Amino acid sequence: MSAQGQRPRVAIRVVRADGGPEALIPMRGDVLLAGRQGDLALPDDPFVAETQVRFFFSGARLAIEDVGGGNGVFTRLRSEREMSTGGELRVGRQRLVLEPIPALAPAADGATAWGSPDAGYRFRMLSLLEGGIRGAAFPLKDGDNTVGRETGDVTFPGDGFVSGRHATLHVAHDRLLVKDLGSSNGTFLRLGAPAFVENGDQFLIGRQLVRIEMT
């Protein structure tokens, strides 16, 4: 049987958080484009490029690629995932970027450079505001760092879309692992490269949440 014959039927559902009517866009060919224009048009979202996303078949498997840059495309975590420095998370309405914290080298007399002790932090999460403005920074300790609305190591008390215990950021030496804790609105990791798509996967495209449905 050909790869074409093995391919599933695919539709992209635009999810409405307010319970309103949802759009369902079938994928009719080998490629489906989404953006302010395209097969899946999101014309009223200022955070979406003219062409932001390409869904395409690689053999019999569906894949996704961010072709628009800008604010990016984020995939909802269904399991624990490793995050690289420079990578971005979406938690509630927060956009966070992971940065390394270099260890401070001791001075010649044994004192710590710049007069500050090295607390042992290797990473920090930096909040990005609209326009790419840098906001609050959260240093991450070894082991689990909890993300939540009011309690935890990384908190966003003014964001009603962040759950009480939303996610964990686990630091193990030079690695960071992200895990959603069953939050109501999910934890999303920015796509850095084309990736395969499974039935039920969800993506944030600008402010729009879409779900992939395959039969």
PDB file of C-alpha atoms in Angstrom:
ATOM      1  CA  MET A   1       0.000   0.000   0.000  1.00  0.00           C
ATOM      2  CA  SER A   2       1.265   3.508  -0.796  1.00  0.00           C
ATOM      3  CA  ALA A   3       2.053   6.109   1.849  1.00  0.00           C
ATOM      4  CA  GLN A   4      -0.878   8.120   0.479  1.00  0.00           C
ATOM      5  CA  GLY A   5      -3.222   5.226   1.200  1.00  0.00           C
ATOM      6  CA  GLN A   6      -1.960   4.907   4.790  1.00  0.00           C
ATOM      7  CA  ARG A   7      -2.419   8.552   5.653  1.00  0.00           C
ATOM      8  CA  PRO A   8      -5.089   9.468   8.201  1.00  0.00           C
ATOM      9  CA  ARG A   9      -7.769  12.038   7.582  1.00  0.00           C
ATOM     10  CA  VAL A  10      -6.781  15.230   9.386  1.00  0.00           C
ATOM     11  CA  ALA A  11      -8.793  18.196  10.620  1.00  0.00           C
ATOM     12  CA  ILE A  12      -7.659  21.234  12.627  1.00  0.00           C
ATOM     13  CA  ARG A  13     -10.100  22.380  15.308  1.00  0.00           C
ATOM     14  CA  VAL A  14      -9.880  25.948  16.661  1.00  0.00           C
ATOM     15  CA  VAL A  15     -10.709  25.517  20.354  1.00  0.00           C
ATOM     16  CA  ARG A  16     -12.901  28.112  22.063  1.00  0.00           C
ATOM     17  CA  ALA A  17     -12.167  28.505  25.776  1.00  0.00           C
ATOM     18  CA  ASP A  18     -15.483  30.312  26.259  1.00  0.00           C
ATOM     19  CA  GLY A  19     -17.484  27.352  24.970  1.00  0.00           C
ATOM     20  CA  GLY A  20     -18.553  29.147  21.788  1.00  0.00           C
ATOM     21  CA  PRO A  21     -18.803  27.529  18.331  1.00  0.00           C
ATOM     22  CA  GLU A  22     -15.528  26.045  17.136  1.00  0.00           C
ATOM     23  CA  ALA A  23     -14.157  26.051  13.595  1.00  0.00           C
ATOM     24  CA  LEU A  24     -13.120  22.720  12.075  1.00  0.00           C
ATOM     25  CA  ILE A  25     -10.817  22.952   9.048  1.00  0.00           C
ATOM     26  CA  PRO A  26     -10.224  19.720   7.080  1.00  0.00           C
ATOM     27  CA  MET A  27      -6.812  19.095   5.514  1.00  0.00           C
ATOM     28  CA  ARG A  28      -7.636  18.362   1.883  1.00  0.00           C
ATOM     29  CA  GLY A  29      -4.164  17.967   0.369  1.00  0.00           C
ATOM     30  CA  ASP A  30      -0.575  17.280   1.353  1.00  0.00           C
ATOM     31  CA  VAL A  31      -0.109  20.697   3.007  1.00  0.00           C
ATOM     32  CA  LEU A  32      -2.256  22.971   5.184  1.00  0.00           C
ATOM     33  CA  LEU A  33      -1.112  26.526   5.886  1.00  0.00           C
ATOM     34  CA  ALA A  34      -2.220  28.631   8.861  1.00  0.00           C
ATOM     35  CA  GLY A  35      -1.708  32.330   9.497  1.00  0.00           C
ATOM     36  CA  ARG A  36      -3.457  35.609   8.924  1.00  0.00           C
ATOM     37  CA  GLN A  37      -4.086  34.104   5.503  1.00  0.00           C
ATOM     38  CA  GLY A  38      -4.183  30.473   4.420  1.00  0.00           C
ATOM     39  CA  ASP A  39      -6.301  27.350   4.748  1.00  0.00           C
ATOM     40  CA  LEU A  40      -6.697  28.109   8.459  1.00  0.00           C
ATOM     41  CA  ALA A  41      -7.083  31.898   8.534  1.00  0.00           C
ATOM     42  CA  LEU A  42      -6.576  33.790  11.809  1.00  0.00           C
ATOM     43  CA  PRO A  43      -6.919  37.364  10.503  1.00  0.00           C
ATOM     44  CA  ASP A  44      -7.623  39.129  13.801  1.00  0.00           C
ATOM     45  CA  ASP A  45      -4.596  37.930  15.766  1.00  0.00           C
ATOM     46  CA  PRO A  46      -1.731  40.474  15.810  1.00  0.00           C
ATOM     47  CA  PHE A  47       0.700  37.801  17.038  1.00  0.00           C
ATOM     48  CA  VAL A  48       0.312  35.652  13.908  1.00  0.00           C
ATOM     49  CA  ALA A  49       2.335  36.115  10.718  1.00  0.00           C
ATOM     50  CA  GLU A  50       0.814  36.090   7.236  1.00  0.00           C
ATOM     51  CA  THR A  51       1.903  32.440   7.009  1.00  0.00           C
ATOM     52  CA  GLN A  52       2.788  31.126  10.458  1.00  0.00           C
ATOM     53  CA  VAL A  53       2.465  27.333  10.352  1.00  0.00           C
ATOM     54  CA  ARG A  54       2.817  24.572   7.802  1.00  0.00           C
ATOM     55  CA  PHE A  55       1.181  21.194   8.444  1.00  0.00           C
ATOM     56  CA  PHE A  56       2.457  18.599   5.972  1.00  0.00           C
ATOM     57  CA  PHE A  57       2.806  14.885   5.436  1.00  0.00           C
ATOM     58  CA  SER A  58       6.185  13.194   5.723  1.00  0.00           C
ATOM     59  CA  GLY A  59       5.379   9.799   4.278  1.00  0.00           C
ATOM     60  CA  ALA A  60       2.291   8.648   6.139  1.00  0.00           C
ATOM     61  CA  ARG A  61       2.902  10.842   9.190  1.00  0.00           C
ATOM     62  CA  LEU A  62       1.647  14.361   9.806  1.00  0.00           C
ATOM     63  CA  ALA A  63       4.257  16.975  10.763  1.00  0.00           C
ATOM     64  CA  ILE A  64       4.224  20.638  11.774  1.00  0.00           C
ATOM     65  CA  GLU A  65       6.709  23.432  11.068  1.00  0.00           C
ATOM     66  CA  ASP A  66       6.789  27.032  12.275  1.00  0.00           C
ATOM     67  CA  VAL A  67       7.594  29.100   9.185  1.00  0.00           C
ATOM     68  CA  GLY A  68       6.532  32.521  10.487  1.00  0.00           C
ATOM     69  CA  GLY A  69       8.973  33.240  13.321  1.00  0.00           C
ATOM     70  CA  GLY A  70       7.753  36.165  15.422  1.00  0.00           C
ATOM     71  CA  ASN A  71       6.038  35.004  18.597  1.00  0.00           C
ATOM     72  CA  GLY A  72       6.309  31.395  17.483  1.00  0.00           C
ATOM     73  CA  VAL A  73       4.197  28.261  17.733  1.00  0.00           C
ATOM     74  CA  PHE A  74       3.918  26.309  20.984  1.00  0.00           C
ATOM     75  CA  THR A  75       2.996  22.665  21.548  1.00  0.00           C
ATOM     76  CA  ARG A  76       1.111  21.523  24.650  1.00  0.00           C
ATOM     77  CA  LEU A  77       3.147  19.093  26.741  1.00  0.00           C
ATOM     78  CA  ARG A  78       1.673  15.619  27.106  1.00  0.00           C
ATOM     79  CA  SER A  79       4.718  14.205  28.894  1.00  0.00           C
ATOM     80  CA  GLU A  80       7.938  15.417  30.482  1.00  0.00           C
ATOM     81  CA  ARG A  81      10.190  17.149  27.962  1.00  0.00           C
ATOM     82  CA  GLU A  82      13.727  18.470  27.990  1.00  0.00           C
ATOM     83  CA  MET A  83      14.117  22.205  27.353  1.00  0.00           C
ATOM     84  CA  SER A  84      17.253  23.795  25.901  1.00  0.00           C
ATOM     85  CA  THR A  85      18.642  27.205  26.794  1.00  0.00           C
ATOM     86  CA  GLY A  86      17.027  29.805  24.576  1.00  0.00           C
ATOM     87  CA  GLY A  87      13.833  27.771  24.501  1.00  0.00           C
ATOM     88  CA  GLU A  88      10.489  29.319  25.403  1.00  0.00           C
ATOM     89  CA  LEU A  89       7.522  28.256  27.530  1.00  0.00           C
ATOM     90  CA  ARG A  90       3.941  29.489  27.663  1.00  0.00           C
ATOM     91  CA  VAL A  91       2.266  29.123  31.061  1.00  0.00           C
ATOM     92  CA  GLY A  92      -1.099  30.834  31.326  1.00  0.00           C
ATOM     93  CA  ARG A  93      -0.556  34.249  29.773  1.00  0.00           C
ATOM     94  CA  GLN A  94       3.159  34.163  30.572  1.00  0.00           C
ATOM     95  CA  ARG A  95       5.896  33.803  27.993  1.00  0.00           C
ATOM     96  CA  LEU A  96       9.170  32.572  29.520  1.00  0.00           C
ATOM     97  CA  VAL A  97      12.634  32.019  28.062  1.00  0.00           C
ATOM     98  CA  LEU A  98      15.340  29.794  29.596  1.00  0.00           C
ATOM     99  CA  GLU A  99      18.752  31.376  30.080  1.00  0.00           C
ATOM    100  CA  PRO A 100      21.990  29.919  31.468  1.00  0.00           C
ATOM    101  CA  ILE A 101      23.657  31.424  34.524  1.00  0.00           C
ATOM    102  CA  PRO A 102      27.419  30.953  34.198  1.00  0.00           C
ATOM    103  CA  ALA A 103      29.270  29.919  37.327  1.00  0.00           C
ATOM    104  CA  LEU A 104      31.325  32.718  38.839  1.00  0.00           C
ATOM    105  CA  ALA A 105      35.056  32.116  38.614  1.00  0.00           C
ATOM    106  CA  PRO A 106      37.049  32.735  41.812  1.00  0.00           C
ATOM    107  CA  ALA A 107      39.496  35.618  41.817  1.00  0.00           C
ATOM    108  CA  ALA A 108      43.226  35.082  42.271  1.00  0.00           C
ATOM    109  CA  ASP A 109      42.965  35.556  46.037  1.00  0.00           C
ATOM    110  CA  GLY A 110      40.177  32.989  46.307  1.00  0.00           C
ATOM    111  CA  ALA A 111      37.350  35.511  46.594  1.00  0.00           C
ATOM    112  CA  THR A 112      34.351  35.195  44.299  1.00  0.00           C
ATOM    113  CA  ALA A 113      34.429  37.551  41.327  1.00  0.00           C
ATOM    114  CA  TRP A 114      32.267  40.692  41.535  1.00  0.00           C
ATOM    115  CA  GLY A 115      31.932  40.255  45.288  1.00  0.00           C
ATOM    116  CA  SER A 116      28.827  38.003  44.996  1.00  0.00           C
ATOM    117  CA  PRO A 117      28.647  34.405  46.206  1.00  0.00           C
ATOM    118  CA  ASP A 118      27.849  31.708  43.653  1.00  0.00           C
ATOM    119  CA  ALA A 119      24.492  30.357  44.839  1.00  0.00           C
ATOM    120  CA  GLY A 120      24.825  27.332  42.566  1.00  0.00           C
ATOM    121  CA  TYR A 121      22.088  28.334  40.120  1.00  0.00           C
ATOM    122  CA  ARG A 122      22.725  27.181  36.548  1.00  0.00           C
ATOM    123  CA  PHE A 123      19.523  28.411  34.864  1.00  0.00           C
ATOM    124  CA  ARG A 124      16.928  31.123  35.180  1.00  0.00           C
ATOM    125  CA  MET A 125      13.515  31.702  33.650  1.00  0.00           C
ATOM    126  CA  LEU A 126      13.055  35.179  32.239  1.00  0.00           C
ATOM    127  CA  SER A 127       9.595  36.624  31.690  1.00  0.00           C
ATOM    128  CA  LEU A 128       9.061  38.255  28.283  1.00  0.00           C
ATOM    129  CA  LEU A 129       6.495  41.021  28.056  1.00  0.00           C
ATOM    130  CA  GLU A 130       4.772  42.314  24.912  1.00  0.00           C
ATOM    131  CA  GLY A 131       7.272  43.655  22.425  1.00  0.00           C
ATOM    132  CA  GLY A 132       9.991  41.360  23.764  1.00  0.00           C
ATOM    133  CA  ILE A 133      10.623  43.531  26.850  1.00  0.00           C
ATOM    134  CA  ARG A 134      12.470  41.617  29.576  1.00  0.00           C
ATOM    135  CA  GLY A 135      10.523  41.214  32.801  1.00  0.00           C
ATOM    136  CA  ALA A 136      11.099  39.328  36.050  1.00  0.00           C
ATOM    137  CA  ALA A 137      13.831  36.692  36.298  1.00  0.00           C
ATOM    138  CA  PHE A 138      13.488  33.498  38.348  1.00  0.00           C
ATOM    139  CA  PRO A 139      16.693  31.586  39.240  1.00  0.00           C
ATOM    140  CA  LEU A 140      16.205  27.807  39.245  1.00  0.00           C
ATOM    141  CA  LYS A 141      17.762  25.611  41.924  1.00  0.00           C
ATOM    142  CA  ASP A 142      18.886  22.007  41.463  1.00  0.00           C
ATOM    143  CA  GLY A 143      15.984  19.576  41.629  1.00  0.00           C
ATOM    144  CA  ASP A 144      12.325  20.547  41.299  1.00  0.00           C
ATOM    145  CA  ASN A 145      11.191  24.156  40.871  1.00  0.00           C
ATOM    146  CA  THR A 146       7.419  24.494  41.052  1.00  0.00           C
ATOM    147  CA  VAL A 147       5.482  26.891  38.840  1.00  0.00           C
ATOM    148  CA  GLY A 148       2.166  28.091  40.279  1.00  0.00           C
ATOM    149  CA  ARG A 149      -0.186  30.992  40.707  1.00  0.00           C
ATOM    150  CA  GLU A 150       0.634  31.986  44.289  1.00  0.00           C
ATOM    151  CA  THR A 151       2.872  29.294  45.776  1.00  0.00           C
ATOM    152  CA  GLY A 152       6.063  27.777  44.409  1.00  0.00           C
ATOM    153  CA  ASP A 153       9.432  28.906  43.090  1.00  0.00           C
ATOM    154  CA  VAL A 154       8.069  30.643  39.965  1.00  0.00           C
ATOM    155  CA  THR A 155       4.769  32.374  40.675  1.00  0.00           C
ATOM    156  CA  PHE A 156       2.305  34.564  38.763  1.00  0.00           C
ATOM    157  CA  PRO A 157      -0.334  35.704  41.289  1.00  0.00           C
ATOM    158  CA  GLY A 158      -2.067  38.022  38.824  1.00  0.00           C
ATOM    159  CA  ASP A 159      -2.614  35.389  36.126  1.00  0.00           C
ATOM    160  CA  GLY A 160      -5.892  33.530  36.503  1.00  0.00           C
ATOM    161  CA  PHE A 161      -4.904  31.119  33.715  1.00  0.00           C
ATOM    162  CA  VAL A 162      -2.063  29.674  35.842  1.00  0.00           C
ATOM    163  CA  SER A 163      -3.100  26.793  38.112  1.00  0.00           C
ATOM    164  CA  GLY A 164      -2.185  26.613  41.790  1.00  0.00           C
ATOM    165  CA  ARG A 165       0.417  23.924  41.037  1.00  0.00           C
ATOM    166  CA  HIS A 166       0.912  24.253  37.305  1.00  0.00           C
ATOM    167  CA  ALA A 167       4.239  22.659  36.307  1.00  0.00           C
ATOM    168  CA  THR A 168       7.674  21.626  37.530  1.00  0.00           C
ATOM    169  CA  LEU A 169      11.044  22.670  36.132  1.00  0.00           C
ATOM    170  CA  HIS A 170      13.535  19.981  37.145  1.00  0.00           C
ATOM    171  CA  VAL A 171      17.219  20.951  37.035  1.00  0.00           C
ATOM    172  CA  ALA A 172      19.740  18.102  36.891  1.00  0.00           C
ATOM    173  CA  HIS A 173      23.261  19.440  36.320  1.00  0.00           C
ATOM    174  CA  ASP A 174      23.168  20.959  32.811  1.00  0.00           C
ATOM    175  CA  ARG A 175      19.684  19.693  31.876  1.00  0.00           C
ATOM    176  CA  LEU A 176      16.212  21.098  32.462  1.00  0.00           C
ATOM    177  CA  LEU A 177      13.091  18.932  32.274  1.00  0.00           C
ATOM    178  CA  VAL A 178       9.597  20.442  32.106  1.00  0.00           C
ATOM    179  CA  LYS A 179       6.495  18.591  33.324  1.00  0.00           C
ATOM    180  CA  ASP A 180       2.893  19.760  33.441  1.00  0.00           C
ATOM    181  CA  LEU A 181       1.115  18.902  36.704  1.00  0.00           C
ATOM    182  CA  GLY A 182      -2.358  18.447  35.265  1.00  0.00           C
ATOM    183  CA  SER A 183      -2.954  22.186  34.938  1.00  0.00           C
ATOM    184  CA  SER A 184      -6.289  23.434  33.614  1.00  0.00           C
ATOM    185  CA  ASN A 185      -4.823  25.380  30.680  1.00  0.00           C
ATOM    186  CA  GLY A 186      -1.661  23.415  29.927  1.00  0.00           C
ATOM    187  CA  THR A 187       2.051  24.063  29.628  1.00  0.00           C
ATOM    188  CA  PHE A 188       3.372  24.828  26.145  1.00  0.00           C
ATOM    189  CA  LEU A 189       6.895  24.543  24.705  1.00  0.00           C
ATOM    190  CA  ARG A 190       7.903  26.540  21.618  1.00  0.00           C
ATOM    191  CA  LEU A 191       8.653  24.524  18.486  1.00  0.00           C
ATOM    192  CA  GLY A 192      12.272  24.861  17.450  1.00  0.00           C
ATOM    193  CA  ALA A 193      12.214  22.439  14.514  1.00  0.00           C
ATOM    194  CA  PRO A 194       9.699  20.463  12.456  1.00  0.00           C
ATOM    195  CA  ALA A 195       8.033  17.760  14.565  1.00  0.00           C
ATOM    196  CA  PHE A 196       5.656  14.877  14.047  1.00  0.00           C
ATOM    197  CA  VAL A 197       2.053  15.341  15.196  1.00  0.00           C
ATOM    198  CA  GLU A 198      -0.165  12.823  17.001  1.00  0.00           C
ATOM    199  CA  ASN A 199      -3.934  12.698  17.276  1.00  0.00           C
ATOM    200  CA  GLY A 200      -5.123  15.083  19.990  1.00  0.00           C
ATOM    201  CA  ASP A 201      -2.008  17.263  20.003  1.00  0.00           C
ATOM    202  CA  GLN A 202      -2.685  20.922  20.792  1.00  0.00           C
ATOM    203  CA  PHE A 203      -0.805  23.997  19.593  1.00  0.00           C
ATOM    204  CA  LEU A 204      -0.845  27.678  20.426  1.00  0.00           C
ATOM    205  CA  ILE A 205      -0.646  29.799  17.274  1.00  0.00           C
ATOM    206  CA  GLY A 206      -0.537  33.374  18.492  1.00  0.00           C
ATOM    207  CA  ARG A 207      -3.486  33.571  20.861  1.00  0.00           C
ATOM    208  CA  GLN A 208      -5.352  30.727  19.166  1.00  0.00           C
ATOM    209  CA  LEU A 209      -5.462  27.180  20.536  1.00  0.00           C
ATOM    210  CA  VAL A 210      -5.911  24.431  17.944  1.00  0.00           C
ATOM    211  CA  ARG A 211      -6.306  20.682  18.328  1.00  0.00           C
ATOM    212  CA  ILE A 212      -5.372  18.040  15.752  1.00  0.00           C
ATOM    213  CA  GLU A 213      -8.012  15.418  15.016  1.00  0.00           C
ATOM    214  CA  MET A 214      -7.099  12.332  12.972  1.00  0.00           C
ATOM    215  CA  THR A 215      -9.296   9.461  11.837  1.00  0.00           C
TER     216      THR A 215
END
